Tab-separated table of C-alpha atoms in Angstrom:
chain	number	residue	atom	x	y	z
A	740	MET	CA	63.722	-33.272	-202.614
A	741	THR	CA	60.090	-33.643	-201.525
A	742	GLU	CA	58.171	-36.548	-200.094
A	743	GLU	CA	56.795	-37.192	-203.578
A	744	THR	CA	60.293	-38.098	-204.779
A	745	PHE	CA	60.751	-40.588	-201.943
A	746	GLN	CA	57.611	-42.666	-202.370
A	747	HIS	CA	57.672	-46.118	-200.882
A	748	THR	CA	55.387	-49.045	-201.608
A	749	PRO	CA	55.563	-51.074	-198.395
A	750	VAL	CA	56.285	-54.784	-198.799
A	751	MET	CA	53.800	-57.250	-197.263
A	752	PRO	CA	52.049	-54.504	-195.253
A	753	ASP	CA	49.000	-56.585	-194.352
A	754	GLU	CA	51.163	-59.419	-193.035
A	755	VAL	CA	53.344	-57.005	-191.061
A	756	LEU	CA	50.309	-55.425	-189.404
A	757	ARG	CA	48.678	-58.789	-188.709
A	758	TRP	CA	51.703	-59.985	-186.757
A	759	LEU	CA	52.654	-56.711	-185.035
A	760	ARG	CA	49.042	-56.040	-183.916
A	761	PRO	CA	49.200	-52.215	-183.766
A	762	GLU	CA	45.448	-52.062	-183.184
A	763	CYS	CA	46.305	-52.945	-179.559
A	764	GLY	CA	48.194	-49.655	-179.226
A	765	GLY	CA	51.668	-48.938	-177.909
A	766	VAL	CA	54.994	-47.662	-179.196
A	767	PHE	CA	56.348	-49.209	-182.391
A	768	LEU	CA	59.792	-48.840	-183.884
A	769	ASP	CA	60.206	-48.626	-187.648
A	770	ALA	CA	63.937	-49.260	-187.767
A	771	THR	CA	64.195	-48.493	-191.502
A	772	VAL	CA	61.533	-45.841	-191.938
A	773	GLY	CA	62.517	-44.993	-195.546
A	774	GLY	CA	59.558	-43.451	-197.350
A	775	ALA	CA	57.328	-44.156	-194.320
A	776	GLY	CA	55.086	-46.650	-196.124
A	777	HIS	CA	54.927	-49.063	-193.183
A	778	ALA	CA	54.912	-46.257	-190.608
A	779	ILE	CA	51.777	-44.762	-192.148
A	780	ARG	CA	50.003	-48.108	-191.987
A	781	LEU	CA	50.986	-48.546	-188.340
A	782	LEU	CA	49.651	-45.119	-187.427
A	783	GLU	CA	46.410	-45.709	-189.311
A	784	ALA	CA	45.788	-48.883	-187.307
A	785	GLY	CA	44.769	-46.968	-184.193
A	786	SER	CA	44.926	-43.634	-182.391
A	787	ALA	CA	46.811	-45.248	-179.480
A	788	VAL	CA	49.797	-46.049	-181.717
A	789	ARG	CA	53.050	-44.104	-181.538
A	790	VAL	CA	55.827	-44.662	-184.074
A	791	ILE	CA	59.532	-44.012	-183.668
A	792	GLY	CA	61.239	-44.120	-187.039
A	793	ILE	CA	64.963	-44.324	-187.597
A	794	ASP	CA	66.974	-44.280	-190.804
A	795	GLN	CA	70.587	-43.518	-191.648
A	796	ASP	CA	69.627	-41.782	-194.906
A	797	ALA	CA	69.085	-38.042	-194.377
A	798	GLU	CA	66.810	-37.853	-197.429
A	799	ALA	CA	64.633	-40.624	-196.013
A	800	ILE	CA	64.261	-38.862	-192.670
A	801	GLU	CA	63.276	-35.610	-194.374
A	802	ALA	CA	60.743	-37.359	-196.603
A	803	ALA	CA	59.277	-39.266	-193.657
A	804	ARG	CA	59.044	-36.035	-191.662
A	805	ARG	CA	56.954	-34.453	-194.413
A	806	ARG	CA	54.719	-37.476	-194.984
A	807	LEU	CA	54.083	-38.046	-191.275
A	808	ALA	CA	53.667	-34.405	-190.282
A	809	SER	CA	49.919	-34.757	-189.723
A	810	ALA	CA	50.538	-37.373	-187.005
A	811	GLY	CA	52.104	-34.715	-184.803
A	812	GLU	CA	53.495	-35.962	-181.499
A	813	ARG	CA	52.590	-39.560	-182.334
A	814	VAL	CA	55.772	-39.709	-184.436
A	815	GLU	CA	59.416	-39.250	-183.575
A	816	LEU	CA	62.145	-39.526	-186.203
A	817	ILE	CA	65.814	-40.169	-185.490
A	818	ARG	CA	68.628	-40.236	-187.992
A	819	ALA	CA	70.682	-43.282	-187.062
A	820	ASN	CA	71.638	-46.796	-188.083
A	821	PHE	CA	69.514	-49.470	-186.422
A	822	ARG	CA	72.737	-50.973	-185.022
A	823	ASP	CA	72.791	-47.925	-182.728
A	824	ALA	CA	69.830	-49.371	-180.816
A	825	ALA	CA	72.361	-51.531	-178.939
A	826	ARG	CA	74.209	-48.456	-177.629
A	827	PRO	CA	73.639	-47.660	-173.948
A	828	GLY	CA	71.685	-44.449	-173.643
A	829	PHE	CA	70.470	-44.405	-177.245
A	830	ALA	CA	66.931	-43.024	-177.441
A	831	ALA	CA	65.792	-44.307	-174.060
A	832	GLU	CA	62.195	-43.597	-175.060
A	833	ILE	CA	62.179	-46.632	-177.332
A	834	ASP	CA	62.399	-49.022	-174.371
A	835	GLY	CA	59.264	-51.079	-173.813
A	836	LEU	CA	58.310	-51.406	-177.472
A	837	ALA	CA	55.064	-53.153	-178.364
A	838	GLY	CA	56.633	-54.050	-181.700
A	839	ALA	CA	59.431	-53.312	-184.127
A	840	LEU	CA	59.959	-53.694	-187.855
A	841	MET	CA	63.249	-54.030	-189.721
A	842	ASP	CA	62.703	-53.765	-193.483
A	843	LEU	CA	66.175	-54.543	-194.801
A	844	GLY	CA	67.736	-53.689	-198.124
A	845	VAL	CA	67.565	-50.602	-200.287
A	846	SER	CA	64.574	-48.349	-200.915
A	847	SER	CA	62.987	-47.771	-204.302
A	848	HIS	CA	64.070	-44.121	-204.130
A	849	GLN	CA	67.698	-45.083	-203.587
A	850	ILE	CA	67.601	-47.508	-206.508
A	851	ASP	CA	65.854	-45.040	-208.803
A	852	THR	CA	68.183	-42.115	-207.993
A	853	GLN	CA	71.036	-42.894	-210.370
A	854	GLU	CA	73.575	-40.616	-208.706
A	855	ARG	CA	73.253	-42.656	-205.489
A	856	GLY	CA	74.882	-45.489	-207.437
A	857	PHE	CA	72.799	-48.440	-206.217
A	858	SER	CA	71.683	-49.695	-209.627
A	859	PHE	CA	73.418	-51.344	-212.549
A	860	ARG	CA	71.869	-48.988	-215.068
A	861	PRO	CA	74.433	-47.932	-217.685
A	862	GLY	CA	76.627	-45.091	-216.493
A	863	ALA	CA	75.576	-45.229	-212.834
A	864	PRO	CA	78.423	-44.256	-210.478
A	865	LEU	CA	79.696	-46.958	-208.134
A	866	ARG	CA	78.781	-45.296	-204.826
A	867	MET	CA	76.149	-47.275	-202.831
A	868	ARG	CA	76.532	-45.487	-199.493
A	869	MET	CA	73.328	-45.707	-197.450
A	870	ASP	CA	74.535	-42.714	-195.440
A	871	GLU	CA	75.836	-40.233	-197.977
A	872	GLU	CA	77.600	-38.224	-195.265
A	873	ALA	CA	79.535	-41.185	-193.863
A	874	ARG	CA	82.792	-40.386	-195.616
A	875	GLU	CA	84.624	-42.995	-193.573
A	876	THR	CA	82.596	-45.588	-195.473
A	877	ARG	CA	84.256	-46.742	-198.685
A	878	SER	CA	82.213	-46.261	-201.825
A	879	ALA	CA	81.676	-49.272	-204.083
A	880	ALA	CA	84.327	-47.919	-206.462
A	881	GLU	CA	86.841	-47.511	-203.627
A	882	LEU	CA	86.207	-51.068	-202.469
A	883	LEU	CA	86.686	-52.460	-205.975
A	884	ASN	CA	89.821	-50.420	-206.564
A	885	ARG	CA	91.528	-50.941	-203.190
A	886	ALA	CA	90.419	-54.252	-201.663
A	887	ASP	CA	92.770	-57.168	-202.100
A	888	GLU	CA	91.792	-60.248	-204.070
A	889	ARG	CA	90.849	-62.187	-200.943
A	890	GLU	CA	88.389	-59.544	-199.702
A	891	LEU	CA	86.874	-59.163	-203.158
A	892	GLY	CA	86.461	-62.926	-203.342
A	893	ARG	CA	84.568	-62.942	-200.057
A	894	VAL	CA	82.232	-60.199	-201.275
A	895	PHE	CA	81.487	-62.019	-204.535
A	896	ARG	CA	81.153	-65.403	-202.824
A	897	ASP	CA	78.640	-63.925	-200.369
A	898	GLY	CA	76.799	-62.657	-203.418
A	899	GLU	CA	76.415	-66.292	-204.506
A	900	GLU	CA	78.545	-65.815	-207.602
A	901	ARG	CA	79.899	-69.275	-208.417
A	902	ARG	CA	82.924	-67.861	-210.252
A	903	TRP	CA	83.922	-65.584	-207.405
A	904	ARG	CA	87.600	-66.487	-207.578
A	905	THR	CA	87.835	-65.743	-211.289
A	906	LEU	CA	85.819	-62.539	-210.898
A	907	SER	CA	88.025	-61.215	-208.089
A	908	ARG	CA	91.130	-61.854	-210.218
A	909	GLU	CA	89.476	-60.139	-213.184
A	910	VAL	CA	88.654	-57.059	-211.112
A	911	VAL	CA	92.251	-56.812	-209.883
A	912	ARG	CA	93.550	-57.228	-213.441
A	913	ARG	CA	91.230	-54.582	-214.877
A	914	ARG	CA	91.790	-51.958	-212.196
A	915	LYS	CA	95.510	-51.950	-213.011
A	916	ILE	CA	94.568	-50.735	-216.480
A	917	ARG	CA	91.732	-48.387	-215.488
A	918	PRO	CA	90.081	-47.813	-212.104
A	919	PHE	CA	86.473	-48.902	-211.668
A	920	SER	CA	84.180	-45.911	-211.809
A	921	THR	CA	80.712	-46.816	-213.116
A	922	SER	CA	78.319	-49.746	-213.225
A	923	ASP	CA	79.491	-50.459	-216.794
A	924	ASP	CA	82.981	-51.313	-215.495
A	925	LEU	CA	81.724	-53.974	-213.102
A	926	VAL	CA	79.189	-55.388	-215.556
A	927	ALA	CA	81.959	-55.692	-218.154
A	928	ALA	CA	84.161	-57.609	-215.716
A	929	LEU	CA	81.298	-59.982	-214.876
A	930	SER	CA	80.467	-60.537	-218.537
A	931	ALA	CA	84.134	-61.266	-219.311
A	932	VAL	CA	84.185	-63.944	-216.622
A	933	LEU	CA	80.922	-65.474	-217.799
A	934	GLY	CA	82.006	-65.415	-221.449
A	935	ARG	CA	78.726	-63.753	-222.406
A	936	SER	CA	76.546	-60.823	-221.419
A	937	ALA	CA	75.502	-61.025	-217.782
A	938	GLN	CA	71.817	-61.629	-217.141
A	939	GLU	CA	69.754	-59.163	-215.138
A	940	LYS	CA	69.488	-61.481	-212.116
A	941	GLN	CA	73.252	-62.054	-212.100
A	942	LYS	CA	73.948	-58.341	-212.168
A	943	ALA	CA	71.352	-57.711	-209.467
A	944	ARG	CA	72.865	-60.377	-207.221
A	945	LEU	CA	76.389	-59.013	-207.667
A	946	PHE	CA	75.434	-55.393	-207.068
A	947	GLN	CA	73.425	-56.386	-203.999
A	948	ALA	CA	76.435	-58.202	-202.555
A	949	LEU	CA	78.633	-55.161	-203.192
A	950	ARG	CA	76.101	-52.859	-201.503
A	951	ILE	CA	75.941	-55.123	-198.459
A	952	ALA	CA	79.740	-55.052	-198.167
A	953	VAL	CA	80.000	-51.273	-198.656
A	954	ASN	CA	77.547	-50.589	-195.828
A	955	ASP	CA	78.691	-53.408	-193.512
A	956	GLU	CA	75.068	-54.504	-193.472
A	957	LEU	CA	75.471	-57.987	-191.994
A	958	ALA	CA	77.386	-56.799	-188.939
A	959	ALA	CA	74.913	-53.940	-188.532
A	960	LEU	CA	72.037	-56.418	-188.735
A	961	SER	CA	73.525	-58.651	-186.020
A	962	GLU	CA	73.983	-55.687	-183.699
A	963	GLY	CA	70.585	-54.232	-184.565
A	964	LEU	CA	68.740	-57.481	-183.895
A	965	GLU	CA	70.286	-57.780	-180.443
A	966	GLY	CA	69.735	-54.125	-179.611
A	967	ILE	CA	66.123	-54.016	-180.716
A	968	ARG	CA	65.304	-57.310	-178.991
A	969	GLY	CA	66.469	-55.728	-175.753
A	970	ARG	CA	64.112	-52.791	-176.290
A	971	LEU	CA	60.976	-54.904	-176.618
A	972	ALA	CA	58.439	-55.032	-173.815
A	973	PRO	CA	57.398	-58.500	-172.575
A	974	GLY	CA	55.161	-59.872	-175.314
A	975	GLY	CA	56.570	-57.379	-177.828
A	976	ARG	CA	57.185	-58.593	-181.363
A	977	LEU	CA	60.004	-58.097	-183.847
A	978	ALA	CA	59.242	-58.487	-187.571
A	979	VAL	CA	62.070	-58.604	-190.104
A	980	LEU	CA	61.746	-58.359	-193.874
A	981	SER	CA	64.877	-59.628	-195.624
A	982	TYR	CA	65.717	-59.830	-199.331
A	983	HIS	CA	68.961	-61.800	-199.406
A	984	SER	CA	69.778	-65.332	-198.254
A	985	LEU	CA	72.602	-64.147	-195.981
A	986	GLU	CA	70.307	-61.673	-194.231
A	987	ASP	CA	67.542	-64.229	-193.867
A	988	ARG	CA	69.905	-66.869	-192.491
A	989	LEU	CA	71.238	-64.433	-189.922
A	990	VAL	CA	67.701	-63.533	-188.802
A	991	LYS	CA	66.632	-67.184	-188.698
A	992	ASP	CA	69.654	-68.166	-186.601
A	993	ALA	CA	69.136	-65.275	-184.180
A	994	PHE	CA	65.469	-66.136	-183.674
A	995	ARG	CA	66.312	-69.821	-183.185
A	996	ASN	CA	69.020	-68.949	-180.667
A	997	TRP	CA	66.717	-66.656	-178.707
A	998	SER	CA	63.947	-69.277	-178.709
A	999	ALA	CA	66.143	-72.100	-177.342
A	1000	ASP	CA	65.787	-73.111	-173.680
A	1001	CYS	CA	69.434	-74.133	-173.334
A	1002	ARG	CA	72.435	-73.410	-175.552
A	1003	CYS	CA	75.084	-75.311	-173.605
A	1004	PRO	CA	77.205	-77.872	-175.493
A	1005	PRO	CA	76.126	-81.492	-175.001
A	1006	GLY	CA	77.860	-83.258	-172.131
A	1007	LEU	CA	78.043	-80.387	-169.624
A	1008	PRO	CA	76.989	-81.632	-166.177
A	1009	GLU	CA	74.830	-78.553	-165.586
A	1010	CYS	CA	73.380	-75.677	-167.561
A	1011	ARG	CA	75.674	-72.658	-167.666
A	1012	CYS	CA	73.724	-70.450	-170.040
A	1013	ARG	CA	70.575	-68.438	-169.364
A	1014	GLY	CA	68.622	-71.716	-168.960
A	1015	ARG	CA	65.433	-70.651	-170.681
A	1016	SER	CA	64.314	-69.091	-173.917
A	1017	LEU	CA	64.027	-65.353	-174.362
A	1018	GLY	CA	60.859	-65.798	-176.416
A	1019	ARG	CA	59.537	-67.731	-179.362
A	1020	THR	CA	59.596	-67.651	-183.123
A	1021	LEU	CA	56.066	-67.159	-184.441
A	1022	THR	CA	56.782	-67.987	-188.079
A	1023	ARG	CA	58.117	-71.521	-188.483
A	1024	ARG	CA	58.965	-70.733	-192.100
A	1025	PRO	CA	59.463	-67.320	-193.687
A	1026	LEU	CA	56.310	-65.772	-195.092
A	1027	ARG	CA	56.451	-64.743	-198.730
A	1028	PRO	CA	54.537	-62.076	-200.712
A	1029	SER	CA	51.551	-63.155	-202.732
A	1030	ALA	CA	51.670	-63.457	-206.505
A	1031	GLU	CA	49.318	-60.474	-206.704
A	1032	GLU	CA	51.673	-58.309	-204.646
A	1033	VAL	CA	54.704	-59.295	-206.721
A	1034	ALA	CA	52.782	-58.491	-209.906
A	1035	GLY	CA	52.090	-54.992	-208.581
A	1036	ASN	CA	55.480	-54.505	-206.916
A	1037	PRO	CA	58.187	-56.691	-208.530
A	1038	ARG	CA	60.767	-55.566	-205.988
A	1039	ALA	CA	58.862	-57.557	-203.358
A	1040	ARG	CA	59.534	-60.876	-205.081
A	1041	SER	CA	62.519	-61.908	-202.927
A	1042	ALA	CA	61.050	-60.746	-199.605
A	1043	ARG	CA	60.952	-63.068	-196.608
A	1044	LEU	CA	59.149	-62.127	-193.397
A	1045	ARG	CA	60.025	-63.658	-190.025
A	1046	VAL	CA	58.470	-62.703	-186.668
A	1047	TRP	CA	59.662	-63.289	-183.102
A	1048	GLU	CA	57.918	-62.578	-179.787
A	1049	LYS	CA	59.670	-61.724	-176.528
A	1050	ARG	CA	58.836	-63.831	-173.495
A	1051	GLY	CA	55.949	-62.262	-171.611
A	1052	THR	CA	53.976	-62.775	-168.438
A	1053	ASN	CA	51.399	-64.881	-170.308
A	1054	GLU	CA	53.401	-67.767	-171.747
A	1055	GLN	CA	50.311	-69.241	-173.384
A	1056	ALA	CA	49.568	-66.166	-175.490
A	1057	GLY	CA	48.259	-67.113	-178.892
A	1058	GLY	CA	49.604	-66.361	-182.342
A	1059	ALA	CA	48.621	-63.493	-184.609
């Protein structure tokens, strides 16, 4: 595998750079370095920029190492899940970040590599592990074949499938006859529930929900947001690109919580929480890719960008 096989077209790169302001210099964390598309743009913004890239996918780290080799000591790459940023003692050098980016979801390389099992192309194996070496993580097939009806229902409901109850029962019924093994098995179950062939967007939504469950992505996101927020320097900014309503809602709620002056329940005689905001949300609504970008990169169409800034010494600092 070479860096050419792990190409990455960064989503909303101009917007990310405008809000993170790398031209001011400093250390930036790319918490999902992938094919290094955003990392390259950060480094190109100024010679005073350093980038620390983390990714749980060994292939991504190797590809990023090759593509960023010319940056020398301005780049450090760590194989890890961004939830690890909350661990005491993890990569102490990332404290005091000028900015951080979390580009959630799955990379184009992972989708396009059929044996990784992220797509619903005919015959694709049901795998979907972000970290191929994490054997303690159930594959998509193992989840479908072993989870009880209640857990399956939760996965499908989170995937915004209206017939989640019927689909979970159908999966349980079918696996008694033959275990789920490939994308065709799950697509067939969905089509049986719908009473017709499943549309592309329905399959995409279902497979995305299954991938999120396999990799425990929502819990990892909650932990990663908290951990990375704690690593920001005063005035540092966190930008998050999400591609699913559950991810976006989690990010929105975290930013709103951090930006609130008081979180105590109404009626308490005195404030018992931190008493002031940790920072402020810079994007009142999520930013979306332009029509031109979506035309050139259709996988950007569901992207939502939100940005938060940690409280600094200058409380009147302006926007982007």
